[in-house]
């Protein structure tokens, strides 16, 4: 198990936010495993005891990314598979407010392993693992492209994500569609009339 320190900012962090979410939800935050010297992206998963039992004591964890472009907004769905059949996702916005989106992309492009933290029914850390970062080289390419793309607003991102989520297949199917390692090819490109 890995020792985790969560980034503190304006009184909230991912663990605080997980007080209100149901089991099976996943989110991302920046964490340190070395006493606050280096920060890297981590996946937080709200679980129940039965979910954790089904994962086993040393679960297999995989990471993949699905990419989409919708009306010049680039969407990235970071998918995590724990065990045989638990699929989770969190969406990344490169232009998220405060620069955190760029921090996530840079972290996903540079770290060999990504912490996956399992929270219990409350907000206590039940377990923490290191998952091999199989999407690292894809994110190196994404950073090169996104540096030259016109920025979008949070409202544009939310609107594009809502449209994409209405037309995408279930998560287990998406997992199968996006083999690793990721490529720069955008999986779905749609331009809607204004």
GROMACS .gro file of C-alpha atoms in nm:
model
  194
    1UNK     CA    1   0.000   0.000   0.000
    2UNK     CA    2   0.115   0.355  -0.077
    3UNK     CA    3   0.119   0.647   0.166
    4UNK     CA    4  -0.085   0.935   0.018
    5UNK     CA    5  -0.083   1.309   0.086
    6UNK     CA    6  -0.366   1.499  -0.087
    7UNK     CA    7  -0.318   1.849  -0.228
    8UNK     CA    8  -0.494   2.108  -0.014
    9UNK     CA    9  -0.646   2.408  -0.181
   10UNK     CA   10  -0.914   2.651  -0.069
   11UNK     CA   11  -1.040   2.406   0.191
   12UNK     CA   12  -1.137   2.129  -0.053
   13UNK     CA   13  -0.979   1.823  -0.204
   14UNK     CA   14  -1.108   1.510  -0.373
   15UNK     CA   15  -1.159   1.328  -0.043
   16UNK     CA   16  -1.373   1.614   0.092
   17UNK     CA   17  -1.585   1.606  -0.224
   18UNK     CA   18  -1.641   1.232  -0.188
   19UNK     CA   19  -1.859   1.278   0.119
   20UNK     CA   20  -2.154   1.335  -0.117
   21UNK     CA   21  -2.092   1.086  -0.402
   22UNK     CA   22  -2.223   0.730  -0.434
   23UNK     CA   23  -2.000   0.419  -0.440
   24UNK     CA   24  -1.865   0.343  -0.786
   25UNK     CA   25  -1.775   0.709  -0.856
   26UNK     CA   26  -1.425   0.807  -0.964
   27UNK     CA   27  -1.247   1.142  -0.967
   28UNK     CA   28  -0.896   1.277  -1.008
   29UNK     CA   29  -0.679   1.490  -0.783
   30UNK     CA   30  -0.310   1.563  -0.740
   31UNK     CA   31  -0.133   1.366  -0.466
   32UNK     CA   32   0.214   1.319  -0.326
   33UNK     CA   33   0.365   0.991  -0.212
   34UNK     CA   34   0.696   1.148  -0.105
   35UNK     CA   35   0.601   1.403   0.157
   36UNK     CA   36   0.488   1.683  -0.075
   37UNK     CA   37   0.800   1.710  -0.293
   38UNK     CA   38   0.645   1.577  -0.614
   39UNK     CA   39   0.277   1.589  -0.706
   40UNK     CA   40   0.110   1.358  -0.955
   41UNK     CA   41  -0.239   1.270  -1.074
   42UNK     CA   42  -0.427   1.000  -0.885
   43UNK     CA   43  -0.761   0.829  -0.932
   44UNK     CA   44  -0.995   0.825  -0.631
   45UNK     CA   45  -1.266   0.560  -0.625
   46UNK     CA   46  -1.553   0.556  -0.374
   47UNK     CA   47  -1.623   0.194  -0.280
   48UNK     CA   48  -1.818  -0.034  -0.051
   49UNK     CA   49  -1.677  -0.329   0.142
   50UNK     CA   50  -1.833  -0.574  -0.104
   51UNK     CA   51  -1.671  -0.388  -0.396
   52UNK     CA   52  -1.330  -0.398  -0.229
   53UNK     CA   53  -1.375  -0.769  -0.148
   54UNK     CA   54  -1.453  -0.838  -0.515
   55UNK     CA   55  -1.129  -0.661  -0.618
   56UNK     CA   56  -0.917  -0.893  -0.401
   57UNK     CA   57  -0.612  -0.805  -0.194
   58UNK     CA   58  -0.388  -0.725  -0.494
   59UNK     CA   59  -0.622  -0.628  -0.779
   60UNK     CA   60  -0.518  -0.592  -1.141
   61UNK     CA   61  -0.563  -0.227  -1.240
   62UNK     CA   62  -0.551  -0.095  -1.596
   63UNK     CA   63  -0.568   0.258  -1.734
   64UNK     CA   64  -0.684   0.369  -2.080
   65UNK     CA   65  -0.796   0.694  -2.237
   66UNK     CA   66  -1.066   0.769  -2.494
   67UNK     CA   67  -1.036   1.096  -2.685
   68UNK     CA   68  -1.302   1.297  -2.865
   69UNK     CA   69  -1.333   1.633  -3.039
   70UNK     CA   70  -1.667   1.809  -3.044
   71UNK     CA   71  -1.705   2.164  -3.181
   72UNK     CA   72  -1.331   2.227  -3.132
   73UNK     CA   73  -1.345   2.109  -2.769
   74UNK     CA   74  -1.116   1.816  -2.691
   75UNK     CA   75  -1.255   1.564  -2.443
   76UNK     CA   76  -1.051   1.298  -2.266
   77UNK     CA   77  -1.216   1.016  -2.073
   78UNK     CA   78  -0.964   0.853  -1.840
   79UNK     CA   79  -1.086   0.499  -1.781
   80UNK     CA   80  -0.974   0.268  -1.501
   81UNK     CA   81  -1.052  -0.103  -1.482
   82UNK     CA   82  -1.014  -0.271  -1.143
   83UNK     CA   83  -1.027  -0.649  -1.130
   84UNK     CA   84  -1.229  -0.833  -1.391
   85UNK     CA   85  -1.535  -0.615  -1.437
   86UNK     CA   86  -1.523  -0.283  -1.251
   87UNK     CA   87  -1.499   0.003  -1.502
   88UNK     CA   88  -1.474   0.366  -1.393
   89UNK     CA   89  -1.412   0.695  -1.569
   90UNK     CA   90  -1.330   1.058  -1.509
   91UNK     CA   91  -1.323   1.332  -1.772
   92UNK     CA   92  -1.021   1.559  -1.817
   93UNK     CA   93  -1.045   1.921  -1.924
   94UNK     CA   94  -0.708   2.061  -2.036
   95UNK     CA   95  -0.840   2.415  -1.984
   96UNK     CA   96  -0.988   2.354  -1.637
   97UNK     CA   97  -0.985   2.664  -1.419
   98UNK     CA   98  -0.674   2.734  -1.214
   99UNK     CA   99  -0.442   2.535  -1.443
  100UNK     CA  100  -0.522   2.201  -1.278
  101UNK     CA  101  -0.614   2.050  -1.617
  102UNK     CA  102  -0.270   2.121  -1.759
  103UNK     CA  103  -0.115   1.981  -1.438
  104UNK     CA  104  -0.308   1.655  -1.488
  105UNK     CA  105  -0.197   1.626  -1.851
  106UNK     CA  106   0.167   1.696  -1.763
  107UNK     CA  107   0.152   1.444  -1.478
  108UNK     CA  108  -0.009   1.179  -1.697
  109UNK     CA  109   0.264   1.243  -1.957
  110UNK     CA  110   0.553   1.208  -1.714
  111UNK     CA  111   0.484   0.958  -1.433
  112UNK     CA  112   0.544   0.586  -1.476
  113UNK     CA  113   0.280   0.492  -1.218
  114UNK     CA  114  -0.051   0.647  -1.116
  115UNK     CA  115  -0.189   0.601  -0.764
  116UNK     CA  116  -0.537   0.450  -0.749
  117UNK     CA  117  -0.692   0.524  -0.410
  118UNK     CA  118  -0.993   0.332  -0.285
  119UNK     CA  119  -1.207   0.524  -0.038
  120UNK     CA  120  -1.444   0.340   0.193
  121UNK     CA  121  -1.814   0.420   0.238
  122UNK     CA  122  -1.714   0.742   0.415
  123UNK     CA  123  -1.398   0.928   0.321
  124UNK     CA  124  -1.126   0.711   0.476
  125UNK     CA  125  -0.862   0.560   0.250
  126UNK     CA  126  -0.926   0.185   0.247
  127UNK     CA  127  -0.639   0.100   0.010
  128UNK     CA  128  -0.398   0.265  -0.232
  129UNK     CA  129  -0.219   0.103  -0.524
  130UNK     CA  130   0.022   0.202  -0.799
  131UNK     CA  131  -0.108   0.132  -1.151
  132UNK     CA  132   0.126   0.129  -1.451
  133UNK     CA  133   0.068   0.446  -1.653
  134UNK     CA  134  -0.002   0.290  -1.993
  135UNK     CA  135  -0.128   0.623  -2.134
  136UNK     CA  136   0.192   0.822  -2.071
  137UNK     CA  137   0.313   0.845  -2.430
  138UNK     CA  138  -0.031   0.937  -2.558
  139UNK     CA  139  -0.043   1.229  -2.315
  140UNK     CA  140   0.300   1.347  -2.433
  141UNK     CA  141   0.146   1.375  -2.781
  142UNK     CA  142  -0.175   1.536  -2.649
  143UNK     CA  143   0.029   1.808  -2.476
  144UNK     CA  144   0.201   1.898  -2.804
  145UNK     CA  145  -0.131   1.930  -2.985
  146UNK     CA  146  -0.321   2.110  -2.708
  147UNK     CA  147  -0.051   2.376  -2.674
  148UNK     CA  148  -0.158   2.504  -3.016
  149UNK     CA  149  -0.537   2.471  -2.985
  150UNK     CA  150  -0.766   2.766  -2.919
  151UNK     CA  151  -0.881   2.749  -2.553
  152UNK     CA  152  -1.243   2.664  -2.471
  153UNK     CA  153  -1.453   2.770  -2.172
  154UNK     CA  154  -1.580   2.548  -1.893
  155UNK     CA  155  -1.935   2.590  -2.028
  156UNK     CA  156  -1.821   2.475  -2.374
  157UNK     CA  157  -1.647   2.175  -2.217
  158UNK     CA  158  -1.954   2.082  -2.010
  159UNK     CA  159  -2.182   2.112  -2.316
  160UNK     CA  160  -1.953   1.898  -2.535
  161UNK     CA  161  -1.917   1.637  -2.259
  162UNK     CA  162  -2.298   1.615  -2.215
  163UNK     CA  163  -2.344   1.556  -2.588
  164UNK     CA  164  -2.064   1.296  -2.600
  165UNK     CA  165  -2.201   1.107  -2.299
  166UNK     CA  166  -2.542   1.077  -2.468
  167UNK     CA  167  -2.398   0.908  -2.776
  168UNK     CA  168  -2.113   0.697  -2.634
  169UNK     CA  169  -2.149   0.323  -2.568
  170UNK     CA  170  -2.138   0.179  -2.214
  171UNK     CA  171  -1.801   0.200  -2.041
  172UNK     CA  172  -1.704  -0.170  -2.083
  173UNK     CA  173  -1.754  -0.131  -2.460
  174UNK     CA  174  -1.554   0.192  -2.465
  175UNK     CA  175  -1.274   0.014  -2.277
  176UNK     CA  176  -1.258  -0.244  -2.555
  177UNK     CA  177  -1.263   0.021  -2.829
  178UNK     CA  178  -0.960   0.212  -2.700
  179UNK     CA  179  -0.670  -0.029  -2.696
  180UNK     CA  180  -0.350   0.083  -2.534
  181UNK     CA  181  -0.123   0.261  -2.593
  182UNK     CA  182  -0.336   0.559  -2.696
  183UNK     CA  183  -0.274   0.732  -3.022
  184UNK     CA  184  -0.320   1.090  -3.126
  185UNK     CA  185  -0.618   0.987  -3.340
  186UNK     CA  186  -0.933   1.142  -3.200
  187UNK     CA  187  -1.204   0.878  -3.172
  188UNK     CA  188  -1.509   1.089  -3.249
  189UNK     CA  189  -1.503   1.420  -3.432
  190UNK     CA  190  -1.831   1.608  -3.462
  191UNK     CA  191  -1.902   1.966  -3.561
  192UNK     CA  192  -2.254   2.077  -3.480
  193UNK     CA  193  -2.429   2.355  -3.668
  194UNK     CA  194  -2.457   2.683  -3.483
   0.00000   0.00000   0.00000
